[in-house]
Coordinates of C-alpha atoms in Angstrom, one line a residue:
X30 CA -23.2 7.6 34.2
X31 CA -25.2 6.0 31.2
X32 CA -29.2 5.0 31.3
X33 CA -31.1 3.2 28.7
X34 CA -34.6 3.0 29.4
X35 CA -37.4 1.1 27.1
X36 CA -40.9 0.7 28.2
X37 CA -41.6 -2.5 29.4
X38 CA -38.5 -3.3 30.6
X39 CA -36.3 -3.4 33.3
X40 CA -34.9 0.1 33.9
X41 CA -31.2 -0.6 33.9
X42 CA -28.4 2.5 35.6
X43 CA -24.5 1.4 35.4
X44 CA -22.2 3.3 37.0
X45 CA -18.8 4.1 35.3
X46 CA -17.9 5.2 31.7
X47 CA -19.0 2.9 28.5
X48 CA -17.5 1.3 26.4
X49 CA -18.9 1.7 22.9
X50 CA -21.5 4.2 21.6
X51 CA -24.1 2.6 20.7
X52 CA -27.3 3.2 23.3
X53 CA -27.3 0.5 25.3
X54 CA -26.2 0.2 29.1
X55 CA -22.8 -0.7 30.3
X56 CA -21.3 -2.0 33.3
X57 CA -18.0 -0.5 34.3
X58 CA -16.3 -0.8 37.8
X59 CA -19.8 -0.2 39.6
X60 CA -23.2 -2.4 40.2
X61 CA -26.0 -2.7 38.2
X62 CA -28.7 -1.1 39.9
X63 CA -32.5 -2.1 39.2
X64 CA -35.6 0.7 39.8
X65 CA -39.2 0.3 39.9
X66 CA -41.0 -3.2 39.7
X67 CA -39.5 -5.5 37.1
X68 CA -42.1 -6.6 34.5
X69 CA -43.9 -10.2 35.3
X70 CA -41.7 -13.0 33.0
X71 CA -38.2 -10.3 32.8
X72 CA -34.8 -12.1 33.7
X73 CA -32.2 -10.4 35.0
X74 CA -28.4 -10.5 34.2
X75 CA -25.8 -10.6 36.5
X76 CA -23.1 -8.1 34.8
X77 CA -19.7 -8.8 35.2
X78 CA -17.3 -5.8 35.0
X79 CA -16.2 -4.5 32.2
X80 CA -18.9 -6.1 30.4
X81 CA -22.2 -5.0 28.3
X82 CA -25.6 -5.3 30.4
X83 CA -27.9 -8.7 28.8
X84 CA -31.3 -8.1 28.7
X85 CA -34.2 -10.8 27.7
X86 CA -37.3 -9.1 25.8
X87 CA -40.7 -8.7 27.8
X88 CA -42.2 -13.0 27.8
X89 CA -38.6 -13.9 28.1
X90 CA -38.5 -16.9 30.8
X91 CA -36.6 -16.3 33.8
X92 CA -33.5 -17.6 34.0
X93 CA -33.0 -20.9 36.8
X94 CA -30.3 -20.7 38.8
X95 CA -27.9 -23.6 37.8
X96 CA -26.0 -25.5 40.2
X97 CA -22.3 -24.3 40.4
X98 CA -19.9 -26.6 38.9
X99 CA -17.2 -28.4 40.4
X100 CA -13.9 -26.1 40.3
X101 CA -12.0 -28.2 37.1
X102 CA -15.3 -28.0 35.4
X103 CA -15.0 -23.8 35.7
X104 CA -11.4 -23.7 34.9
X105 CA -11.9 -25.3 31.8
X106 CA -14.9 -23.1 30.7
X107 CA -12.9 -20.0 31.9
X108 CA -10.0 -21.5 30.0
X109 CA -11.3 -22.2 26.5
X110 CA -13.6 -18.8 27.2
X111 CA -10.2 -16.9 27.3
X112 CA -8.5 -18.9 23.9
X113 CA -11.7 -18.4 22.1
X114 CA -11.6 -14.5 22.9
X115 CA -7.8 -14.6 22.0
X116 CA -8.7 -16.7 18.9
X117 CA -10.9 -14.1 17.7
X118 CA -8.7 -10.7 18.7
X119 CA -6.4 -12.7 16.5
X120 CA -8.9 -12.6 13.3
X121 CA -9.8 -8.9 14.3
X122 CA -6.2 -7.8 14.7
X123 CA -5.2 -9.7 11.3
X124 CA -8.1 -8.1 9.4
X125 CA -6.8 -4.8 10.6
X126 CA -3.4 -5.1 9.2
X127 CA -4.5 -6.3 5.7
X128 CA -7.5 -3.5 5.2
X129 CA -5.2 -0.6 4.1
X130 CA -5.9 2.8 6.5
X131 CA -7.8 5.6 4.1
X132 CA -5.2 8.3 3.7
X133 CA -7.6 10.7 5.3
X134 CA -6.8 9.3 8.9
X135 CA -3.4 11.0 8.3
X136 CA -3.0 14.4 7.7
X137 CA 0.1 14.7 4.9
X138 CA 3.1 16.4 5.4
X139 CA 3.6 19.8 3.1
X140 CA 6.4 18.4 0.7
X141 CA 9.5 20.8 0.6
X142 CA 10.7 22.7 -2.0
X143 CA 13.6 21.2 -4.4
X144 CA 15.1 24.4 -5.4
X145 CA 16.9 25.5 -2.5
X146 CA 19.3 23.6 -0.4
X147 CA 16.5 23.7 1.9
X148 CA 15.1 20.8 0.1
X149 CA 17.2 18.2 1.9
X150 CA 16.1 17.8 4.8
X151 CA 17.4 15.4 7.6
X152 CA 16.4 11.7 6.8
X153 CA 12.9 11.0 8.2
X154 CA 11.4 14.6 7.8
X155 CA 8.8 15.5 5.3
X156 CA 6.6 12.5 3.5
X157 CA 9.6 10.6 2.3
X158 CA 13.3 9.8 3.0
X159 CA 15.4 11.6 1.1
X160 CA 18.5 9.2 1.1
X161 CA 20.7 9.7 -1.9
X162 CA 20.4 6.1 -3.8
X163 CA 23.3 7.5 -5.8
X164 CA 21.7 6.2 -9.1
X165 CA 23.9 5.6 -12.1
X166 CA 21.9 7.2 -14.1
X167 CA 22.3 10.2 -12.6
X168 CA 18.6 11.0 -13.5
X169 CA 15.2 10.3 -15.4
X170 CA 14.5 11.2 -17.9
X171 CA 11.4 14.2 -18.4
X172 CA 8.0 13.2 -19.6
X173 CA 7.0 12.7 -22.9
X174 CA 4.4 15.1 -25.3
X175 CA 1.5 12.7 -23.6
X176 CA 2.3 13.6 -20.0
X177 CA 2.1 17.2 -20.6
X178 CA -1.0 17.2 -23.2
X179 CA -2.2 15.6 -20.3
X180 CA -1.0 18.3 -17.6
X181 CA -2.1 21.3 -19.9
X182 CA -5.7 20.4 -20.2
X183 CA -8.3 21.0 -17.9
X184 CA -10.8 18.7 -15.8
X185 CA -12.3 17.8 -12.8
X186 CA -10.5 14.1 -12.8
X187 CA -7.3 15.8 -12.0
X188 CA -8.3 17.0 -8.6
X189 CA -7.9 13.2 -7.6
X190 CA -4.5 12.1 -7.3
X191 CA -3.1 9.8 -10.0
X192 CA -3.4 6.2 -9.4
X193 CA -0.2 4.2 -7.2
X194 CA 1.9 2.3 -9.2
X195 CA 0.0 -1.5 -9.8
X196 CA 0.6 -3.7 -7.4
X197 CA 1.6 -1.6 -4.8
X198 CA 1.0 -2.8 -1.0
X199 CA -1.3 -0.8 0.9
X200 CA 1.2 1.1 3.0
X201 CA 3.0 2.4 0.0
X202 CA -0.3 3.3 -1.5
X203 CA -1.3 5.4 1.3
X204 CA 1.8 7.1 1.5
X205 CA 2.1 7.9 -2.4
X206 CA -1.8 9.6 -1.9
X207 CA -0.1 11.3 0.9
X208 CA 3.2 12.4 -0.8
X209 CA 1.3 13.3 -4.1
X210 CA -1.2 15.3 -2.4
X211 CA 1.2 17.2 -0.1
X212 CA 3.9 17.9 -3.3
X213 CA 0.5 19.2 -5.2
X214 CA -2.5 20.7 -3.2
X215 CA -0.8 21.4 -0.5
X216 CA 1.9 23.8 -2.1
X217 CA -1.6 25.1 -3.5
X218 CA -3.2 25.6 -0.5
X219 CA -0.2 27.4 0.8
X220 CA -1.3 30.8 -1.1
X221 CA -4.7 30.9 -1.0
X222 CA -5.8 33.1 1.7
X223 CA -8.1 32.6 4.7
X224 CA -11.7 32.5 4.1
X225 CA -11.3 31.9 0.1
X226 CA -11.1 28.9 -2.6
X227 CA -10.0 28.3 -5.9
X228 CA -12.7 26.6 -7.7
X229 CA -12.5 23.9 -10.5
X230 CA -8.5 24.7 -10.8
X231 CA -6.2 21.8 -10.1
X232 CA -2.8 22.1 -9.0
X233 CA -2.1 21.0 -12.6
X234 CA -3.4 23.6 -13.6
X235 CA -1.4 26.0 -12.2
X236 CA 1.7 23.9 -13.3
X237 CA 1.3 24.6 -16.7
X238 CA 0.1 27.9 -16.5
X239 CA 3.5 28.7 -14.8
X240 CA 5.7 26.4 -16.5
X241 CA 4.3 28.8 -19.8
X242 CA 5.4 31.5 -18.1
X243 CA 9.2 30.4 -17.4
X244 CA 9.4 28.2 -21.0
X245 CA 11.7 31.1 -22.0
X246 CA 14.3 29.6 -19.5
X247 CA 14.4 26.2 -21.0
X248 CA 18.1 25.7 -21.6
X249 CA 18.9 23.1 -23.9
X250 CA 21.5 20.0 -23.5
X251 CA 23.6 18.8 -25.9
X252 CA 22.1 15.4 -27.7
X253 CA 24.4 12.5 -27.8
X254 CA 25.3 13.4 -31.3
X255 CA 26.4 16.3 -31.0
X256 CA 28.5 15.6 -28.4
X257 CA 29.9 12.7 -30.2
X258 CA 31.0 14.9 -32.8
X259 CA 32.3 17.3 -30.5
X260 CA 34.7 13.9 -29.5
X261 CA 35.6 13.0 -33.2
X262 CA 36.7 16.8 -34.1
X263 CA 39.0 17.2 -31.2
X264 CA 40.6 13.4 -31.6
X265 CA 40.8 14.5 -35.2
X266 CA 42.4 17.3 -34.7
X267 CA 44.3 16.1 -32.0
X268 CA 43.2 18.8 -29.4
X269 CA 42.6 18.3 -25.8
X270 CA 39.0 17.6 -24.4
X271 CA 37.3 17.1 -21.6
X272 CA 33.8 15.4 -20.8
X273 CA 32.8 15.6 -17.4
X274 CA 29.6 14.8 -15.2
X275 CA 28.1 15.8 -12.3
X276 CA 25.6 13.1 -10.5
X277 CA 24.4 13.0 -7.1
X278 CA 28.1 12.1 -5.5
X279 CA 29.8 15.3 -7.0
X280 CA 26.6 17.7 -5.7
X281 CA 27.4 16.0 -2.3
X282 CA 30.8 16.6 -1.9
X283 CA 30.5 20.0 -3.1
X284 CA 27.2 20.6 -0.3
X285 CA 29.2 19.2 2.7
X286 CA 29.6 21.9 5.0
X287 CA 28.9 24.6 2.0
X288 CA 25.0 24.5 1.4
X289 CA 24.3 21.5 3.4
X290 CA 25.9 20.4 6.9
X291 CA 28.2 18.0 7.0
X292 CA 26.3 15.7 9.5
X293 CA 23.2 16.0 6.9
X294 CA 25.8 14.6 4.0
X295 CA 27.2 12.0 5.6
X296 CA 23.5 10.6 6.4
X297 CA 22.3 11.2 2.9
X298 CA 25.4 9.7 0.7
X299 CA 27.4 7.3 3.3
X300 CA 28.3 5.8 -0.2
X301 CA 30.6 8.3 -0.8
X302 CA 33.8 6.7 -0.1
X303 CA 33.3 4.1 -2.0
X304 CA 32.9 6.8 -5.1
X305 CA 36.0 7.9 -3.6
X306 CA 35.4 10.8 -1.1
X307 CA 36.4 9.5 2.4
X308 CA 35.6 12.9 4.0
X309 CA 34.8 16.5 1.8
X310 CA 37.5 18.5 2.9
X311 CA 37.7 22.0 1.6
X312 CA 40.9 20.9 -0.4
X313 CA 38.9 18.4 -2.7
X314 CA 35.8 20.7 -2.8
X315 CA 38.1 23.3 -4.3
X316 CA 39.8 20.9 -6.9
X317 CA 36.4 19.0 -8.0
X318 CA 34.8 23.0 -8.5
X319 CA 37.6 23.9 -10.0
X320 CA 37.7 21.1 -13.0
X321 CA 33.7 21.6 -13.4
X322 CA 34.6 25.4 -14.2
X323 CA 37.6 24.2 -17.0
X324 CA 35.7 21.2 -18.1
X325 CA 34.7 21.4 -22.0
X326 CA 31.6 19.6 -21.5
X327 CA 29.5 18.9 -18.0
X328 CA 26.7 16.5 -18.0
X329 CA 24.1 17.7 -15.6
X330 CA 21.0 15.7 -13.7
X331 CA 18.2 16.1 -15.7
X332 CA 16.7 14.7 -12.5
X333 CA 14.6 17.4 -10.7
X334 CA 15.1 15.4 -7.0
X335 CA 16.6 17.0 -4.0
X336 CA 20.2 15.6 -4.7
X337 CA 20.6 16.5 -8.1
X338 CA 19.1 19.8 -9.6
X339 CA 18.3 20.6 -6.1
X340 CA 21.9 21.0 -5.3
X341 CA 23.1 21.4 -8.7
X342 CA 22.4 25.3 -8.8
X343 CA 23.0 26.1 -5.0
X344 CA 26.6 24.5 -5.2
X345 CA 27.1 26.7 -8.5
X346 CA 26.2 29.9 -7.2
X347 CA 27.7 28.6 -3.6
X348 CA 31.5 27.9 -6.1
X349 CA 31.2 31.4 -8.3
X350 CA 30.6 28.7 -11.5
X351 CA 28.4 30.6 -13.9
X352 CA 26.3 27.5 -15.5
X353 CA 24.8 29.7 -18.2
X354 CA 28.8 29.6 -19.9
X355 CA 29.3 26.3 -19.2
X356 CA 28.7 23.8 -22.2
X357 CA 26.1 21.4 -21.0
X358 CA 24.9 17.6 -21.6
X359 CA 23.0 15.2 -19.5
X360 CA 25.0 13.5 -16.9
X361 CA 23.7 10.4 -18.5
X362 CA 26.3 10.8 -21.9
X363 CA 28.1 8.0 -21.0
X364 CA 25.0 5.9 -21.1
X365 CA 23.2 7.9 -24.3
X366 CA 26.4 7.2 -26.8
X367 CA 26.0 3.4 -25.6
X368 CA 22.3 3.1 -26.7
X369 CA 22.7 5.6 -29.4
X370 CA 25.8 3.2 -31.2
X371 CA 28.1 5.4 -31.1
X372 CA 30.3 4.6 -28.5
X373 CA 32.4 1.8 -30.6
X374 CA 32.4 4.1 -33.6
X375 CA 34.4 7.1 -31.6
X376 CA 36.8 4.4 -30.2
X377 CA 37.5 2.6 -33.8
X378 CA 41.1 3.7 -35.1
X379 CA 42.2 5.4 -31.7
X380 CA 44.4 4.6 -29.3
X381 CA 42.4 4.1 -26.1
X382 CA 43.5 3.9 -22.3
X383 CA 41.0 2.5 -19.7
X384 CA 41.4 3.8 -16.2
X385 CA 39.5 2.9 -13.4
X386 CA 39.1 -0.5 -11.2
X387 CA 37.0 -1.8 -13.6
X388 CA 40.3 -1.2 -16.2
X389 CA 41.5 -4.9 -16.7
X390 CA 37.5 -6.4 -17.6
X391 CA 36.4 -3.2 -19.8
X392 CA 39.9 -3.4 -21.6
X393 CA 39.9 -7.3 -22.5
X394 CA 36.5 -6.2 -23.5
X395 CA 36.9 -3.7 -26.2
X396 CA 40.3 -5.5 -27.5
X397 CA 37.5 -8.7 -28.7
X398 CA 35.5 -6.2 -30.5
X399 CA 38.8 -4.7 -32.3
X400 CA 39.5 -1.3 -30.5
X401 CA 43.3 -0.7 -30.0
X402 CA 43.4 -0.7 -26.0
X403 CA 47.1 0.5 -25.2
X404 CA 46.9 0.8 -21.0
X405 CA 45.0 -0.3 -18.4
X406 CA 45.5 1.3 -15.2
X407 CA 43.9 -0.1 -12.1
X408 CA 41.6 1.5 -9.4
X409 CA 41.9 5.0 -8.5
X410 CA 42.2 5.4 -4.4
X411 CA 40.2 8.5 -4.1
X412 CA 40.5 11.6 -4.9
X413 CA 43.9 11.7 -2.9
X414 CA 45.2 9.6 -5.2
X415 CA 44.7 11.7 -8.4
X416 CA 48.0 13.0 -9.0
X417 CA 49.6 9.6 -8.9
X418 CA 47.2 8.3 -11.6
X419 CA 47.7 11.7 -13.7
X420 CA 51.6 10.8 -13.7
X421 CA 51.2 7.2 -14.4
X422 CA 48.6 8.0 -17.1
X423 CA 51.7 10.6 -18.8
X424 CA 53.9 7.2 -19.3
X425 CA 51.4 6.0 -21.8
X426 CA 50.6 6.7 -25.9
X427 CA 46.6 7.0 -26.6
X428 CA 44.4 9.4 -28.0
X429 CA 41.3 9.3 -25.9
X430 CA 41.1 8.1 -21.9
X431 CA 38.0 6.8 -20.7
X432 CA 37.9 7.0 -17.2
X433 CA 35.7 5.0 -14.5
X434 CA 36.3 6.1 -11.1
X435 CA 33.3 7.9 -9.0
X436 CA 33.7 11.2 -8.1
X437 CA 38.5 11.5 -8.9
X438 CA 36.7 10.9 -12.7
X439 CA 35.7 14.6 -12.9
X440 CA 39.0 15.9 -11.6
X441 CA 41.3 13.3 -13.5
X442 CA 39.1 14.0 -16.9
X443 CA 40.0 17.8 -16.5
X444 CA 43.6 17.1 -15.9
X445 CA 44.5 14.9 -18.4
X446 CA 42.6 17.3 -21.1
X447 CA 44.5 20.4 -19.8
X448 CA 47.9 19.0 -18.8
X449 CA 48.2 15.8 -21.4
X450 CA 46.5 17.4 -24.3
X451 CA 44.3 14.3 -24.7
X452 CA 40.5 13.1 -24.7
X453 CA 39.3 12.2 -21.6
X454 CA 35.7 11.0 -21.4
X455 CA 34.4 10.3 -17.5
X456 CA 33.2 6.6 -18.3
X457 CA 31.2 5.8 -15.2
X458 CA 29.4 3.2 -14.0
X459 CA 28.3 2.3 -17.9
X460 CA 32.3 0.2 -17.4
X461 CA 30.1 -2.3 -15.2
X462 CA 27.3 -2.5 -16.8
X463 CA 29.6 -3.6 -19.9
X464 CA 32.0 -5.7 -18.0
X465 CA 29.1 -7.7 -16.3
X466 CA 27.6 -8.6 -19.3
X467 CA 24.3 -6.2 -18.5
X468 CA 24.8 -4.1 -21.3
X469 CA 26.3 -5.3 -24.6
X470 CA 29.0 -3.5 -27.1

């Protein structure tokens, strides 16, 4: 029960619970009750349920009792009554969804951890899906001197979370404060302990305080030049070699049911047969780890997300492959000899053989900017479908292969390098790119 009293008025008492919080008195399911002797010149309100008590200031003239109207008369009242309420709940409820929530309203979720395989969670957990978007990149690529001036010096603006990118909708807004807090402060928070703070120390700060610590572990990747060289000596000296690379479909078929359930891999990568992995069975896990280990060169994700370097090390360690003695490059190579020019150079004056379903377009391609194409074999059905290629791809004369087909690439690269004695450079997705008119020779 609520009361509002006010001297010289009407003392009003409403039975059930109110409806708002501000003091005034409401009528619920009960009756409005009047005590003591109503002031000379006060009205008084009927109160329909449900409904806030109306009461007319000491002077106010007492309402006259009006004659009831005829019964259409009330319906239309009652009826343009209820689609002037609905009108407005409209407005309200349409105001609602374009005001963006503050991001307090919402506690964030903690962000997990990209070095384990337990950083890949089921979709839908944590503060973002973590669907693999099997990027042909592969990667992005790390921030520049600016970015980490700007993360090694101190100052109260970064305890605010950088700005969302412009233009972003409000939902997306919100949830980038969210996921940027709970990937930041909230790791913070996680080893501070009870009853203490960390003043004036952002969780930038910390970053670069630790990231000095563990510079000594910075292991370099070949540039695209030196890698390019690497290419020209061995079709020079007409030795075999092997360029391979490892993007987010590779990591995948090597987690299913080995760091990662199956179940969880399937969700995450369901473009995996079309790279060319129907199903990871434990036969094409063993033949894809197996041509990482005897590969030349690997490119790895220089991408720090949950599907690349967060599997990249667990599947290593998972396989026995000691990274530290493999030669390494970015698993963007392909792409980096394209923008670096040097692409058409290594091809000038060799014999070349395109494999891949993209064989016939990239082929016409290179023969009308002068590079002696001497095969072109078609699309590559899966992995299963390896050794057939590898025999078909004995019957030819070239020097160096270049090979575009998903996640067989790796294994046909290595076999055509150990058992041909050839070039073989794993081609990728840069084969559409060219063929499509996107990128240019």
């Amino acid at each position: 029960m609520r009361v509002a009293k006010r001297t010289g008025h009407t003392e009003a008492r409403a039975t059930g619970k109110p409806q708002g919080t501000r003091p005034a008195a409401f009528q619920g399911q009960g009756v409005l009750m009047v005590t003591g002797t109503p002031e000379a010149g006060t009205r008084r309100a009927a109160v329909k349920p449900g409904h806030r008590t109306a009461r007319a200031p000491a002077g106010a003239r007492t309402a006259v009792p009006r004659k009831p109207a005829g019964r259409k008369a009330a319906a239309r009242r009652r009826s343009a009554g209820r689609r002037g309420h609905a009108a407005a709940h409209g407005r309200r409820r349409a105001a609602s969804r374009r005001a963006p929530r503050p991001a307090a309203r919402r506690a964030p979720v903690p962000a997990p951890q990209a070095s384990t395989p337990k950083a890949v969670p089921a979709r839908g957990a944590g503060t973002a899906p973590l669907r693999a978007t099997h990027h042909p990149h592969g990667g992005v690529a790390p921030a520049g001197q600016a970015g980490a001036s700007a993360a090694g010096s101190a100052g109260s603006a970064k305890t605010l979370p950088p700005a969302e990118p412009a233009g972003a909708p409000g939902g997306y807004a919100e949830g980038y404060r969210d996921g940027v807090f709970a990937g930041g402060e909230a790791l913070v928070a996680q080893h501070i302990p009870p009853d203490h703070i960390l003043p004036a120390v952002a969780a930038a700060d910390l970053i670069a305080a630790g990231f000095r610590q563990y510079a000594p572990s910075l292991t370099r990747l070949a540039s695209p030049h030196e890698v390019a060289d690497q290419i020209r000596g061995a079709l020079d000296a007409q030795r075999p070699l092997s360029v391979v690379r490892l993007g987010d479909g590779e990591l995948l078929t090597l987690a299913a049911d080995t760091v990662l359930p199956g179940e969880q891999v399937q969700e995450l990568a369901p473009f995996l047969p079309y790279a060319g992995v129907p199903r990871s069975v434990p036969e094409i896990r063993a033949a894809l780890a197996e041509a990482i280990q005897g590969a030349d060169w690997v490119g790895v994700p220089i991408s720090r997300a949950p599907t690349f370097q967060g599997l990249l090390f667990p599947v290593m360690r998972h396989f026995g492959i000691d990274w530290s003695r493999l030669k390494l490059t970015s698993s963007t190579i392909n792409y980096s000899l394209h923008h670096a020019g040097l692409l058409l150079p290594i091809l000038q004056g060799r014999r070349v053989l395109v494999i891949g379903s993209q064989a016939s377009g990239l082929g016409a391609l290179l023969l009308s900017h002068g590079i002696h194409v001497t095969g072109m074999i078609g699309s590559v059905a899966g992995v299963m479908d390896v050794p057939r290629v590898v025999q078909e791809t004995a019957a030819h004369s070239f020097d160096i292969a270049l090979v575009a087909a998903g996640v067989p690439a790796v294994i046909l690269c290595r076999r055509i390098a150990g058992e041909l004695g050839r070039v073989a450079l794993d081609f990728g997705h840069l084969a559409d790119k060219l063929v499509t008119g996107e990128l240019h020779l």
